[in-house]
Amino acid sequence: MSKLKRVYAFGNKKADGNGEMKELLGGKGANLAEMNLIGIPVPPGFTITTEVCTEYFKLGQEKTVALIKAEVEAAMKQVEGIMDAQFGSKENPLLMSVRSGSRASMPGMMDTILNLGLNDEVVEGLAKRTGNPRFAWDSYRRFIQMYGDVVLGMKPESKEDHDPFEEIIDQLKEEKKIELDTDFSVDDLKEMVTRFKKVVKDKTGKDFPTDAWEQLWGSVMAVFDSWMNDRAVYYRRLNKIPSDWGTAINVQAMVYGNMGDNSATGVAFTRDSATGENLFNGEYLINAQGEDVVAGTRTPQEITLEGSRRWAKLQGVNEDERKAKYPSLEETMPNPYKELADICKNLEAHYKDMQDVEFTIQDGKLWMLQTRSGKRTGAAMVKIAIDMLAEGMIPEKTAVLSVAPERLDELLHPIFDTDALKNAKELAKGLPASPGAASGQIVFFADDAEKWAAEGKETILVRVETSPEDLKGMNVAKGILTARGGMTSHAAVVARGMGKCCVAGAGSIKVDYRARTMTIDKKEYKEGEWISLNGSTGQVLEGKVKTMLPELSGDFAQLMDLAEKYTRMKVRTNADTPRESLIARDFGAQGIGLCRTEHMFFEGDRIKAMREMILADDETGRRKALKKLLPIQREDFEGIFEAMQGLPVTVRLLDPPLHEFVPHEEASQKVMAEELGLSLQEVKAKVDSLHEFNPMLGHRGCRLGVTYPEITEMQARAIIEAALNLKKKGIKTFPEIMVPLIGDVSEYKNQEQIIRTTADKVFAERNDSIDYLVGTMIEVPRAVLTADKVAEVAEFFSFGTNDLTQMTMGFSRDDANTFLPEYIEKGILKDDPFQILDQTGVGQLIEMGVKKGRSVKSDLKIGICGEHGGEPSSVEFCNSVGMDYVSCSPFRVPIARLAAAQAVLKQSK
Amino acid sequence: MSKLKRVYAFGNKKADGNGEMKELLGGKGANLAEMNLIGIPVPPGFTITTEVCTEYFKLGQEKTVALIKAEVEAAMKQVEGIMDAQFGSKENPLLMSVRSGSRASMPGMMDTILNLGLNDEVVEGLAKRTGNPRFAWDSYRRFIQMYGDVVLGMKPESKEDHDPFEEIIDQLKEEKKIELDTDFSVDDLKEMVTRFKKVVKDKTGKDFPTDAWEQLWGSVMAVFDSWMNDRAVYYRRLNKIPSDWGTAINVQAMVYGNMGDNSATGVAFTRDSATGENLFNGEYLINAQGEDVVAGTRTPQEITLEGSRRWAKLQGVNEDERKAKYPSLEETMPNPYKELADICKNLEAHYKDMQDVEFTIQDGKLWMLQTRSGKRTGAAMVKIAIDMLAEGMIPEKTAVLSVAPERLDELLHPIFDTDALKNAKELAKGLPASPGAASGQIVFFADDAEKWAAEGKETILVRVETSPEDLKGMNVAKGILTARGGMTSHAAVVARGMGKCCVAGAGSIKVDYRARTMTIDKKEYKEGEWISLNGSTGQVLEGKVKTMLPELSGDFAQLMDLAEKYTRMKVRTNADTPRESLIARDFGAQGIGLCRTEHMFFEGDRIKAMREMILADDETGRRKALKKLLPIQREDFEGIFEAMQGLPVTVRLLDPPLHEFVPHEEASQKVMAEELGLSLQEVKAKVDSLHEFNPMLGHRGCRLGVTYPEITEMQARAIIEAALNLKKKGIKTFPEIMVPLIGDVSEYKNQEQIIRTTADKVFAERNDSIDYLVGTMIEVPRAVLTADKVAEVAEFFSFGTNDLTQMTMGFSRDDANTFLPEYIEKGILKDDPFQILDQTGVGQLIEMGVKKGRSVKSDLKIGICGEHGGEPSSVEFCNSVGMDYVSCSPFRVPIARLAAAQAVLKQSK
C-alpha cells in the first residue's frame, strides 16, 4: 500500500494539516485544522482527504477501507484521548459526526450523519452519563433516521413518496395524541426506535448495524457517494466546480446544543452578508442541533442585542415580548457570547476576509464547528473590499481580486422606482434576506418555476421554506419569498449566493400548496398573480412595480478606480444608440467596440426605405432607396459620435441577411406591396427569393457589400459625413469602419476600396477631412487561418466570438437549445459556449488569429466584440492573448473593467 | 531603363529563345523559336515577352513602347534582312502579322491582326511585286477591317449591332448584284477600301493610320488589351489559367496561303485527336488564309488521301466527285504534303507528344506557322499515352502524367444503349467531331443554353457554326451540333477540349435562327424538342435515346495498372448500396470510405418506421420503432459488406437532422398521422418542433446519437450482426464505424462507449466476434483544433470536407449560389470551394488535423470522404499531407486513382 498520508487528525490546538490545504482537506477540514492551530476550541476529529474520494470512485468501498483503516483507527485513538471517552464504549461512549467538506463550499448539497456510535446499549450508557435519558433517546432515534435515509438508502426518491421514518413519527403522534416532536416522552422515543429498527429490517432485509465501526465506514462511504447525487452535481455545474475535485470527509467528536437550556447552536457572520456593513451578526437557537437553524423550521433568534432589536422592529414585536420570547445570545449567555464575538474578530483578522461560522454551546461551553469565507451579495463584496482596504486589513490588489466581477451585475440591476414605490401596496413584510427588486408571477413549486421560465415567464417562487431540492427553481425565479426561516435559512443563504432577490420569513403569509394559493390577511393570491419583492427592505408588494436604474455607491466608484489602476486592456461597449452609448460611458466605457447599423433600419419609416432598397430590381432602384436612407443613417451616427465624443467608435457595416428586413406574413406583405406600389405576387416572389436554408451561413455580412457595393458606399458616406458635420461643431470623432464576416483578404480589399474611394469623394466635396480607420471582424474560421494576409491591409481586428463560436463548433445559436442543455447535463460540454468562451477550441483560433495578425503588423489593434467581451473568464482570456480591448453591452462594462484588472493581477502572479 | 531582354528574335534556323521558355515567350513563341532551332521553315519574326504584358497593365501604352522600341526595331531589321524586304516600304514591302501567345493555349480567345504595313501606296507596290492586284487589294481591305475592329474598337459590342465594315460589304454586294466575296472585282475592292476608310474617319474622328510603325504599335497594344477581354477572362476561369500570367506577342513576317491555286493553308494533327489513333490527319483549303479553316465558313478538305476517302464515305460523296471537288493535299500538292508529313513526324518525336500544327503553302513553298501540344479527348489522351509508351517514345511515369485525371470522366460517361440505338431514327449525319452520347432539348442561342441550364434543363446547342462568343453556352449544353465546319472548326476543337459531345458540319440541317427552328428533309424541329447526338459516329438522332455504361478499353486498364504501380494512397468509394459498391469495385475502389446510412431510411416502408421513431414521445416508443428498423438496416449492411467482401467498409452513423425525414406538407402529414394513429395536430406539432433556423448547424450528426443513444445502439447492432452473419457464410468483412460531426472528444467517447458496449453484447449473444474499428469524421473546425485529444481514442479520422468547408468558410452549400458566382466572377474566390478544396483555408485545417492526430498516434489511419476526394487537385493535396486514402463517388474512382498516382510522381520531383 502507498505511504501517502490520507487521514489528518486535529484537536486540542494541534493539527496535522493547516488552512492552506484546502485542495487536500476541503475548505471545512483545512479550516478546522487552522482553527486548532490558532487556539480556537474545536471538537477534535480527523479529515479523510479528497484524494481518498477520488480513489473511492475508482476502487470501491472495500479497497478504500483497507487503504485508510489503520490511519483512521490511529486518529480515532487520539480523539478518544482528548475527549476521554471511547468510540463504541457502552459506559463512556464517544459519539462522532461525519460531514463532507469539498474545496469549495456547497452548503446543504451533501449528506451529514450525526451521533455515530449509538446502539441499544450505548444509548443507555449515554443516558446514564448525561443524566438525560430524553436527550439520549432523542439522539438515538435521530441517528437511526439519518443513517437509514443516507447510508441505507431509505430516503424516498420523489417528494410524493413518504419517508418511512416520518410515517412512523406521524403514526405515533396520532396514537399518542401529540402535536410536537418535543412532546414525546422517553418511552415514546423508545417505542419509536423499536419501530424504526423494524422498518429498517423490513425495507433492507438486514438488522440496523450496532457496531460503531460498521456505522462509521458506512457513513464515510455514503458521504463520498453523496458527492455524485443530483443536487450536488447540479450545484457544481451552477457554480463551475469540477467534479473530479472530490470531497474530503470530516469525522469529529459530537458536541450538543440540544442538551438543555444551557446549550445552544447557531451561525454567525463577522459582517453583514447582505449589505457588507461591518456589523457582527448571526442567529441561534437554544437547546437545538445545528440543522435546526439552517432548516428554518424554528424561527431563530439574533445573537447580538442590536440585531435582536432591529429584527423585533421589522417584525413589529415590542421590547417586552422580544426580551421574553426572542432574547439575544448576548443577553441569554453573555460569557459564551463574548468568547464567540472575540473568536470571530480573530478569525476575520486571521483570514482577512468576512467569516461565516457555526458554533455550538454545550452546557455553557462554546465549541466552534466551522469557519469559512462568508457568502455575500455583490454589494456586500464591494463594500467589504473597500472597507477592509480602508481598515488596512488588505492591500489594493487583494481588494480588487476579492470582488467577483460577475456579481457587480447585482449592483447594476434595477431597483424599484421611488415614485412607484410610494404608491405600491405593501402586502406583507419579511426579512430583507437578499437585496434587489423583483416582480413576477406567483408559483409555489420549484419545477413550476422552471417550466414557466422555459416559457419566458417571470416568476416569484413562494414557499413555506425552501430546501436543496428547490435549487433549480430558485435559480430561474426572479425572486424568492418564504413564510418561515431567518437570515441564515436555506432560502436566504442560497439567494444571497445567487445574488437573487429574497424576502424570507414573512410570517403573515399562509401558503396552501394544494390549492396553489397564498393568503395574507384573509386575502387570497393565486398562482400566476403578479407580486413584487423588495429584497433590501423585506417588503412584499402587490402587482408589478416599476423599476429604475440604481445609483452607484462611492465604494463602487472607488473599486472601479482601483480596477482602472491595474488594468491593461481598455473596455469598450456594444451600443447602437446615443442612449446606450451614454449609459456605457457613465459606466466607464472607453469607446464603442461594436455599433451595429442594422438596428437603425427597423424603426418607423426607415424600414420602408430599407424594404424599397431590398425590393429594387437593379442598382438604380437600390440607389434611389439608399438615398433616402443616407440622411437617416448620418443623423444616427452624429448622435452616437457626439455621445462618444473624444472616443473611438467602431461601426460595423450592414450584417444580417436581407430577409430579416422583409415581412413574412401575407398581411404585412400586402401592406408592403401597397406602400411600394407593387403587386402582392411581386413582393412574395422577392421574399421567397431571399429565403435561405442556413441564413447564418448565407448571403450576409460583407457578402452583401460585395454584391451590392452601393450599400457599403451609402454607409461609408453616412459615417464620414457625420464625422465631418461634427468636426464643424468642434466635436472630435474617431470612426473605425468595420467590415463584417470576411473569410478572405480579397473580400476585405473589395470593401475597403469602396470605403476609401467614398471617403475621398466626400472629403473632396467638403474640402475637409478626418482621420478614420478601416478594419474587419474576425469571425469566420477562415479569416483566422488567413489572418496574416488580412493584417497586411486591415487596420484593426475585432473578434466576433458569437459567429466564430457558431462556425468553430458547428452550433447555431438559435437552435442549440435542442441539445445544448443535455450536452451540459451529460458533461460533454462544461458551459454554454455562447455565454462562456470555449477557450479550448474557439480560444485556440483567437490566439492563432492574434499571432498571425501581429506577425505582420506588430502593433495591430485587436479587440473582441462578441458577447463574451463582458464575461469575466473570457475577459481574462482576452487579456492573456494580448488583446487591446474588450467590448460588451453597457451594463456589463463595470464587470469587464473589474475582470480586466483581475486578469492583469492574476496573470502577473 | 532596365537591361532585361524583352524581345526575342527568330528566323532562318536561328532563335534567341527556345522551347523551354514558355513562361516568358508563351507557348507559340517558344515553339516558333524551337522550330527554328531544329531546322523547320518558319516565317521569321520576334516575340515580345509575357513580362512586357504585365508591365503594360501597370505602365500603359506610352511607357511600354519606350521600354521595347529599340529592341523591336533591331529585331525588325533582322526580319527585313531574312525576307529581303522592308517594313513600310512602298517598293518592296514587308507585311507582318501580330498574334497573341500565352503560356497555355487559348484558341480563338484573343485577337490577331494580319497584313500590317499596308497603306494606299504600299498596296500598289504589293500588287506590282506579286503581279496580283486582287490579292493585294483583298489583303488591304481585310487589314483595314481587322485593324478597325480590333485596334480602333469598331467591333460592335452586341451581336444585334452590325459591324460597320460588314454593312459596307453587304451594301456593295447589293449594288454590284454580287453574292460571294470572291466575286468582287479589283475595282470593287478599291471602292470598298475607300468606304472602309471613310467609316473609320466617321466613327473614330481620325484617319486610318498609314504609318507601318503606328499600325504595329497599335496592334501590339490591342493584343495586350485582348488578354483582358470577356471571352479571354471566361476561358481562363474555365481552364484555371491565372490572369497574371499575361500573354506574349508574336510579330511575324506574313506568308500567304491565298496567293492563288498553288497556295494553301491548313492545320494538321500528328494523331487522331478524337480517338487517339496514330493517324496523321488534318484539313486544308486552297487559296485561303488561316482563319478560313478554323472559322468553318468553307468546308475544308482532308490533307491525307486516306482521310479524304473516309470523309467522303461518311458524307456519301463518291470517289469521282471527291477527286474533282475535294481532293486531298497529298493529291493536289504532293511535295509540300510530303515535307509537311515529315516535319510533323519530327515534331512529334522532338516534343514526345501529339502535335497540332498550322501551315501555309505560299506559291508551292511550305511554311510552318505554329506547333503545339494537340488538344484531345479523354479517350485520345489514354490511347496516345499507352501507344507512345509502347512505341518507346515516353517512359511510364510520363505516360501516367500525360493524362489529365479529370478527362477520364469522358470515358466513363454513358454511351447509347446498343438496342436503343438500333431503333433510334437517324435524322442527319455530320462529322464525329467529339465523341460521347448526348440527349437534350434543342436551343439555338448560347445564352438560351445558359438560361435553360440554370433551370436544370438539358440542351443541345444547334448552330450554323459556333464562335468564341458561344463558349459559355457550349460549356453548359450537353452536346453541340453545327450545320457547317469541319473537324478543326471552332465547334469541333472547343468541344474536344471540353470533352463535350459534338457533331459538326451536318450539312443537311437548315437553321432558321429567327423562327428558332431547324429543318431536315423538310421536317421542322422547334426549339425545346429533344434530339440526341452520337459524337463518335456523327449521327443526329430523334428524341431522347437510352444510354448505358461504356466498356472500358485495354488502354484504360493498362493506365490504371500503371497508376496503381506509382500510387501511395488507396482510393475508396462513397457508396450506400450494393449496386454502387460493385460499380466502384469494378473501377478499382479498395473499400468504402463513406457509407451513409440515412439514405437507407427513405425507401418504401422504412420511412414509416423511421417516422414512428421520430414521433415517439419517449425512449420506449423510439426503441419500439427502432426494433422495426434493425432488421432492415442489418440486411442493407449485409448486402454492402458482401459486395465489398475482403475490403474495409466505413459506415457513418445517422447524420442529417430528423426534420428531413418528416413530411412538411399538410396532405402528407395527414397520411402520416393516419398511419401512426395520431392526430394531425400532434404530427404538426412534432414537425414544427423539429424546425431549425440553421439545420446545418443544428441537431444532427452525433448530437442525435448523444440525445437518442438508442439510435446509435440500433445502428451499431445492425452493423455487428450483419458482419457476424456474413462471417458464418465465410465472407470476410472489415466494418469501420464512424461517428459524425464531433467537435469534442467527449462526444466521441460517449458514442464509442455505446458502440463498444453494444458490440460486446452482440458478441456475447452470438458467442462469436469480429474485428471492427471505431473512428470519427473530422468536419467541425473544433474537431480539428482538438484532434490530438480525439486521436487518443479514435481509431481513424475521415475528413468530411463538405461540412468542414461550410463551417470554415461560413458558406451554406445550399445557399451559396446567391453570391458565390459573383465572388468567382469578381475574382474574390478562384474556384467554387465545394468543387475544388480550398487549400489555403480548409486545407490549412486539414493539415493541422493530420499533424495533431498523428502527434499522438503516429500510424493513425486518415482519409477524406467529402466530395473533394474525387477532384484531382484536391487528391494531390490529400497525398501531400500524408492521408492514407481518399474516398469518392463510384464514377470518380478512376480519376482519383490516376490523380493519386500523379500526386506521388509530382511530389517526388
mmCIF file with all atom_site columns, N, CA, C and O in Angstrom, chain A residues 693-694 696 703 706 747 782 808 810 812 815 823 826 838 844 852, chain B residues 693-694 696-697 703 706 747 782 808 810 815 823 826 838 844 852:
data_model
loop_
_atom_site.group_PDB
_atom_site.id
_atom_site.type_symbol
_atom_site.label_atom_id
_atom_site.label_alt_id
_atom_site.label_comp_id
_atom_site.label_asym_id
_atom_site.label_entity_id
_atom_site.label_seq_id
_atom_site.pdbx_PDB_ins_code
_atom_site.Cartn_x
_atom_site.Cartn_y
_atom_site.Cartn_z
_atom_site.occupancy
_atom_site.B_iso_or_equiv
_atom_site.pdbx_formal_charge
_atom_site.auth_seq_id
_atom_site.auth_comp_id
_atom_site.auth_asym_id
_atom_site.auth_atom_id
_atom_site.pdbx_PDB_model_num
ATOM 1   N N  . PHE A 1 693 ? -31.647 28.337 -46.549 1.00 0.00 ? 693 PHE A N  1
ATOM 2   C CA . PHE A 1 693 ? -31.744 27.162 -45.687 1.00 0.00 ? 693 PHE A CA 1
ATOM 3   C C  . PHE A 1 693 ? -30.975 27.372 -44.397 1.00 0.00 ? 693 PHE A C  1
ATOM 4   O O  . PHE A 1 693 ? -31.399 26.978 -43.329 1.00 0.00 ? 693 PHE A O  1
ATOM 5   N N  . ASN A 1 694 ? -29.827 28.001 -44.523 1.00 0.00 ? 694 ASN A N  1
ATOM 6   C CA . ASN A 1 694 ? -28.994 28.273 -43.365 1.00 0.00 ? 694 ASN A CA 1
ATOM 7   C C  . ASN A 1 694 ? -28.530 29.728 -43.404 1.00 0.00 ? 694 ASN A C  1
ATOM 8   O O  . ASN A 1 694 ? -27.391 30.010 -43.772 1.00 0.00 ? 694 ASN A O  1
ATOM 9   N N  . MET A 1 696 ? -27.539 31.780 -41.425 1.00 0.00 ? 696 MET A N  1
ATOM 10  C CA . MET A 1 696 ? -26.327 32.130 -40.681 1.00 0.00 ? 696 MET A CA 1
ATOM 11  C C  . MET A 1 696 ? -25.087 32.002 -41.546 1.00 0.00 ? 696 MET A C  1
ATOM 12  O O  . MET A 1 696 ? -24.093 32.671 -41.346 1.00 0.00 ? 696 MET A O  1
ATOM 13  N N  . ARG A 1 703 ? -20.673 39.922 -47.628 1.00 0.00 ? 703 ARG A N  1
ATOM 14  C CA . ARG A 1 703 ? -21.163 39.345 -48.884 1.00 0.00 ? 703 ARG A CA 1
ATOM 15  C C  . ARG A 1 703 ? -22.229 40.247 -49.498 1.00 0.00 ? 703 ARG A C  1
ATOM 16  O O  . ARG A 1 703 ? -22.367 40.324 -50.716 1.00 0.00 ? 703 ARG A O  1
ATOM 17  N N  . VAL A 1 706 ? -20.357 43.117 -51.064 1.00 0.00 ? 706 VAL A N  1
ATOM 18  C CA . VAL A 1 706 ? -19.683 42.754 -52.309 1.00 0.00 ? 706 VAL A CA 1
ATOM 19  C C  . VAL A 1 706 ? -20.692 42.725 -53.452 1.00 0.00 ? 706 VAL A C  1
ATOM 20  O O  . VAL A 1 706 ? -20.437 43.238 -54.536 1.00 0.00 ? 706 VAL A O  1
ATOM 21  N N  . GLU A 1 747 ? -12.040 39.814 -49.975 1.00 0.00 ? 747 GLU A N  1
ATOM 22  C CA . GLU A 1 747 ? -13.321 40.421 -49.627 1.00 0.00 ? 747 GLU A CA 1
ATOM 23  C C  . GLU A 1 747 ? -13.069 41.749 -48.916 1.00 0.00 ? 747 GLU A C  1
ATOM 24  O O  . GLU A 1 747 ? -13.722 42.749 -49.166 1.00 0.00 ? 747 GLU A O  1
ATOM 25  N N  . ARG A 1 782 ? -12.035 30.821 -41.428 1.00 0.00 ? 782 ARG A N  1
ATOM 26  C CA . ARG A 1 782 ? -11.054 31.042 -42.484 1.00 0.00 ? 782 ARG A CA 1
ATOM 27  C C  . ARG A 1 782 ? -10.354 32.396 -42.357 1.00 0.00 ? 782 ARG A C  1
ATOM 28  O O  . ARG A 1 782 ? -9.228  32.565 -42.802 1.00 0.00 ? 782 ARG A O  1
ATOM 29  N N  . THR A 1 808 ? -17.040 27.576 -35.476 1.00 0.00 ? 808 THR A N  1
ATOM 30  C CA . THR A 1 808 ? -15.980 26.689 -34.998 1.00 0.00 ? 808 THR A CA 1
ATOM 31  C C  . THR A 1 808 ? -16.570 25.423 -34.396 1.00 0.00 ? 808 THR A C  1
ATOM 32  O O  . THR A 1 808 ? -16.052 24.332 -34.567 1.00 0.00 ? 808 THR A O  1
ATOM 33  N N  . GLY A 1 810 ? -19.785 24.499 -34.929 1.00 0.00 ? 810 GLY A N  1
ATOM 34  C CA . GLY A 1 810 ? -20.893 23.980 -35.726 1.00 0.00 ? 810 GLY A CA 1
ATOM 35  C C  . GLY A 1 810 ? -22.210 24.039 -34.978 1.00 0.00 ? 810 GLY A C  1
ATOM 36  O O  . GLY A 1 810 ? -23.063 23.167 -35.139 1.00 0.00 ? 810 GLY A O  1
ATOM 37  N N  . SER A 1 812 ? -25.638 26.343 -34.138 1.00 0.00 ? 812 SER A N  1
ATOM 38  C CA . SER A 1 812 ? -26.426 27.524 -34.444 1.00 0.00 ? 812 SER A CA 1
ATOM 39  C C  . SER A 1 812 ? -26.996 28.016 -33.124 1.00 0.00 ? 812 SER A C  1
ATOM 40  O O  . SER A 1 812 ? -27.660 27.285 -32.408 1.00 0.00 ? 812 SER A O  1
ATOM 41  N N  . ASP A 1 815 ? -30.580 27.449 -32.520 1.00 0.00 ? 815 ASP A N  1
ATOM 42  C CA . ASP A 1 815 ? -31.108 26.095 -32.472 1.00 0.00 ? 815 ASP A CA 1
ATOM 43  C C  . ASP A 1 815 ? -30.474 25.241 -31.381 1.00 0.00 ? 815 ASP A C  1
ATOM 44  O O  . ASP A 1 815 ? -30.967 24.165 -31.068 1.00 0.00 ? 815 ASP A O  1
ATOM 45  N N  . TYR A 1 823 ? -26.212 18.327 -23.425 1.00 0.00 ? 823 TYR A N  1
ATOM 46  C CA . TYR A 1 823 ? -24.755 18.248 -23.513 1.00 0.00 ? 823 TYR A CA 1
ATOM 47  C C  . TYR A 1 823 ? -24.113 18.676 -22.197 1.00 0.00 ? 823 TYR A C  1
ATOM 48  O O  . TYR A 1 823 ? -23.136 18.100 -21.758 1.00 0.00 ? 823 TYR A O  1
ATOM 49  N N  . LYS A 1 826 ? -24.890 16.078 -19.492 1.00 0.00 ? 826 LYS A N  1
ATOM 50  C CA . LYS A 1 826 ? -24.090 14.867 -19.608 1.00 0.00 ? 826 LYS A CA 1
ATOM 51  C C  . LYS A 1 826 ? -22.597 15.139 -19.473 1.00 0.00 ? 826 LYS A C  1
ATOM 52  O O  . LYS A 1 826 ? -21.786 14.233 -19.618 1.00 0.00 ? 826 LYS A O  1
ATOM 53  N N  . ASP A 1 838 ? -15.389 29.298 -25.273 1.00 0.00 ? 838 ASP A N  1
ATOM 54  C CA . ASP A 1 838 ? -14.751 27.983 -25.333 1.00 0.00 ? 838 ASP A CA 1
ATOM 55  C C  . ASP A 1 838 ? -13.263 28.196 -25.602 1.00 0.00 ? 838 ASP A C  1
ATOM 56  O O  . ASP A 1 838 ? -12.842 28.322 -26.743 1.00 0.00 ? 838 ASP A O  1
ATOM 57  N N  . GLN A 1 844 ? -8.433  28.801 -29.080 1.00 0.00 ? 844 GLN A N  1
ATOM 58  C CA . GLN A 1 844 ? -7.250  28.427 -29.841 1.00 0.00 ? 844 GLN A CA 1
ATOM 59  C C  . GLN A 1 844 ? -7.191  29.202 -31.158 1.00 0.00 ? 844 GLN A C  1
ATOM 60  O O  . GLN A 1 844 ? -6.138  29.693 -31.576 1.00 0.00 ? 844 GLN A O  1
ATOM 61  N N  . LYS A 1 852 ? -1.071  35.471 -35.859 1.00 0.00 ? 852 LYS A N  1
ATOM 62  C CA . LYS A 1 852 ? -0.880  35.684 -37.297 1.00 0.00 ? 852 LYS A CA 1
ATOM 63  C C  . LYS A 1 852 ? -0.977  37.164 -37.637 1.00 0.00 ? 852 LYS A C  1
ATOM 64  O O  . LYS A 1 852 ? -0.201  37.691 -38.420 1.00 0.00 ? 852 LYS A O  1
ATOM 65  N N  . PHE B 1 693 ? -33.520 26.947 -37.484 1.00 0.00 ? 693 PHE B N  1
ATOM 66  C CA . PHE B 1 693 ? -33.180 28.111 -38.301 1.00 0.00 ? 693 PHE B CA 1
ATOM 67  C C  . PHE B 1 693 ? -31.991 27.813 -39.194 1.00 0.00 ? 693 PHE B C  1
ATOM 68  O O  . PHE B 1 693 ? -31.937 28.240 -40.332 1.00 0.00 ? 693 PHE B O  1
ATOM 69  N N  . ASN B 1 694 ? -31.049 27.091 -38.655 1.00 0.00 ? 694 ASN B N  1
ATOM 70  C CA . ASN B 1 694 ? -29.860 26.739 -39.418 1.00 0.00 ? 694 ASN B CA 1
ATOM 71  C C  . ASN B 1 694 ? -29.575 25.251 -39.223 1.00 0.00 ? 694 ASN B C  1
ATOM 72  O O  . ASN B 1 694 ? -28.685 24.878 -38.453 1.00 0.00 ? 694 ASN B O  1
ATOM 73  N N  . MET B 1 696 ? -28.078 23.082 -40.696 1.00 0.00 ? 696 MET B N  1
ATOM 74  C CA . MET B 1 696 ? -26.707 22.625 -40.932 1.00 0.00 ? 696 MET B CA 1
ATOM 75  C C  . MET B 1 696 ? -25.888 22.657 -39.645 1.00 0.00 ? 696 MET B C  1
ATOM 76  O O  . MET B 1 696 ? -24.957 21.894 -39.462 1.00 0.00 ? 696 MET B O  1
ATOM 77  N N  . LEU B 1 697 ? -26.241 23.590 -38.766 1.00 0.00 ? 697 LEU B N  1
ATOM 78  C CA . LEU B 1 697 ? -25.520 23.747 -37.506 1.00 0.00 ? 697 LEU B CA 1
ATOM 79  C C  . LEU B 1 697 ? -26.380 23.270 -36.337 1.00 0.00 ? 697 LEU B C  1
ATOM 80  O O  . LEU B 1 697 ? -26.197 23.697 -35.206 1.00 0.00 ? 697 LEU B O  1
ATOM 81  N N  . ARG B 1 703 ? -24.826 14.501 -32.460 1.00 0.00 ? 703 ARG B N  1
ATOM 82  C CA . ARG B 1 703 ? -25.710 15.135 -31.476 1.00 0.00 ? 703 ARG B CA 1
ATOM 83  C C  . ARG B 1 703 ? -27.006 14.342 -31.332 1.00 0.00 ? 703 ARG B C  1
ATOM 84  O O  . ARG B 1 703 ? -27.594 14.305 -30.257 1.00 0.00 ? 703 ARG B O  1
ATOM 85  N N  . VAL B 1 706 ? -26.130 11.347 -29.219 1.00 0.00 ? 706 VAL B N  1
ATOM 86  C CA . VAL B 1 706 ? -25.957 11.680 -27.802 1.00 0.00 ? 706 VAL B CA 1
ATOM 87  C C  . VAL B 1 706 ? -27.318 11.829 -27.133 1.00 0.00 ? 706 VAL B C  1
ATOM 88  O O  . VAL B 1 706 ? -27.541 11.309 -26.039 1.00 0.00 ? 706 VAL B O  1
ATOM 89  N N  . GLU B 1 747 ? -17.783 13.908 -26.982 1.00 0.00 ? 747 GLU B N  1
ATOM 90  C CA . GLU B 1 747 ? -18.879 13.399 -27.816 1.00 0.00 ? 747 GLU B CA 1
ATOM 91  C C  . GLU B 1 747 ? -18.483 12.045 -28.392 1.00 0.00 ? 747 GLU B C  1
ATOM 92  O O  . GLU B 1 747 ? -19.269 11.103 -28.426 1.00 0.00 ? 747 GLU B O  1
ATOM 93  N N  . ARG B 1 782 ? -13.739 22.733 -34.730 1.00 0.00 ? 782 ARG B N  1
ATOM 94  C CA . ARG B 1 782 ? -13.255 22.459 -33.389 1.00 0.00 ? 782 ARG B CA 1
ATOM 95  C C  . ARG B 1 782 ? -12.685 21.043 -33.254 1.00 0.00 ? 782 ARG B C  1
ATOM 96  O O  . ARG B 1 782 ? -11.822 20.786 -32.421 1.00 0.00 ? 782 ARG B O  1
ATOM 97  N N  . THR B 1 808 ? -15.789 26.286 -42.096 1.00 0.00 ? 808 THR B N  1
ATOM 98  C CA . THR B 1 808 ? -14.549 27.071 -42.122 1.00 0.00 ? 808 THR B CA 1
ATOM 99  C C  . THR B 1 808 ? -14.754 28.367 -42.881 1.00 0.00 ? 808 THR B C  1
ATOM 100 O O  . THR B 1 808 ? -14.247 29.418 -42.499 1.00 0.00 ? 808 THR B O  1
ATOM 101 N N  . GLY B 1 810 ? -17.842 29.563 -43.621 1.00 0.00 ? 810 GLY B N  1
ATOM 102 C CA . GLY B 1 810 ? -19.117 30.192 -43.297 1.00 0.00 ? 810 GLY B CA 1
ATOM 103 C C  . GLY B 1 810 ? -20.051 30.230 -44.498 1.00 0.00 ? 810 GLY B C  1
ATOM 104 O O  . GLY B 1 810 ? -20.822 31.163 -44.660 1.00 0.00 ? 810 GLY B O  1
ATOM 105 N N  . ASP B 1 815 ? -27.095 27.489 -50.013 1.00 0.00 ? 815 ASP B N  1
ATOM 106 C CA . ASP B 1 815 ? -27.440 28.897 -50.237 1.00 0.00 ? 815 ASP B CA 1
ATOM 107 C C  . ASP B 1 815 ? -26.361 29.672 -50.990 1.00 0.00 ? 815 ASP B C  1
ATOM 108 O O  . ASP B 1 815 ? -26.596 30.782 -51.443 1.00 0.00 ? 815 ASP B O  1
ATOM 109 N N  . TYR B 1 823 ? -18.797 36.056 -56.576 1.00 0.00 ? 823 TYR B N  1
ATOM 110 C CA . TYR B 1 823 ? -17.478 36.019 -55.935 1.00 0.00 ? 823 TYR B CA 1
ATOM 111 C C  . TYR B 1 823 ? -16.419 35.515 -56.916 1.00 0.00 ? 823 TYR B C  1
ATOM 112 O O  . TYR B 1 823 ? -15.303 36.004 -56.947 1.00 0.00 ? 823 TYR B O  1
ATOM 113 N N  . LYS B 1 826 ? -15.871 38.103 -59.688 1.00 0.00 ? 826 LYS B N  1
ATOM 114 C CA . LYS B 1 826 ? -15.075 39.254 -59.245 1.00 0.00 ? 826 LYS B CA 1
ATOM 115 C C  . LYS B 1 826 ? -13.671 38.851 -58.790 1.00 0.00 ? 826 LYS B C  1
ATOM 116 O O  . LYS B 1 826 ? -12.911 39.688 -58.329 1.00 0.00 ? 826 LYS B O  1
ATOM 117 N N  . ASP B 1 838 ? -10.499 24.242 -50.919 1.00 0.00 ? 838 ASP B N  1
ATOM 118 C CA . ASP B 1 838 ? -9.827  25.495 -50.592 1.00 0.00 ? 838 ASP B CA 1
ATOM 119 C C  . ASP B 1 838 ? -8.575  25.162 -49.783 1.00 0.00 ? 838 ASP B C  1
ATOM 120 O O  . ASP B 1 838 ? -8.635  25.024 -48.568 1.00 0.00 ? 838 ASP B O  1
ATOM 121 N N  . GLN B 1 844 ? -5.520  24.213 -44.718 1.00 0.00 ? 844 GLN B N  1
ATOM 122 C CA . GLN B 1 844 ? -4.689  24.513 -43.547 1.00 0.00 ? 844 GLN B CA 1
ATOM 123 C C  . GLN B 1 844 ? -5.207  23.741 -42.327 1.00 0.00 ? 844 GLN B C  1
ATOM 124 O O  . GLN B 1 844 ? -4.434  23.193 -41.535 1.00 0.00 ? 844 GLN B O  1
ATOM 125 N N  . LYS B 1 852 ? -1.913  17.049 -35.730 1.00 0.00 ? 852 LYS B N  1
ATOM 126 C CA . LYS B 1 852 ? -2.310  16.850 -34.334 1.00 0.00 ? 852 LYS B CA 1
ATOM 127 C C  . LYS B 1 852 ? -2.654  15.389 -34.081 1.00 0.00 ? 852 LYS B C  1
ATOM 128 O O  . LYS B 1 852 ? -2.301  14.825 -33.064 1.00 0.00 ? 852 LYS B O  1
#
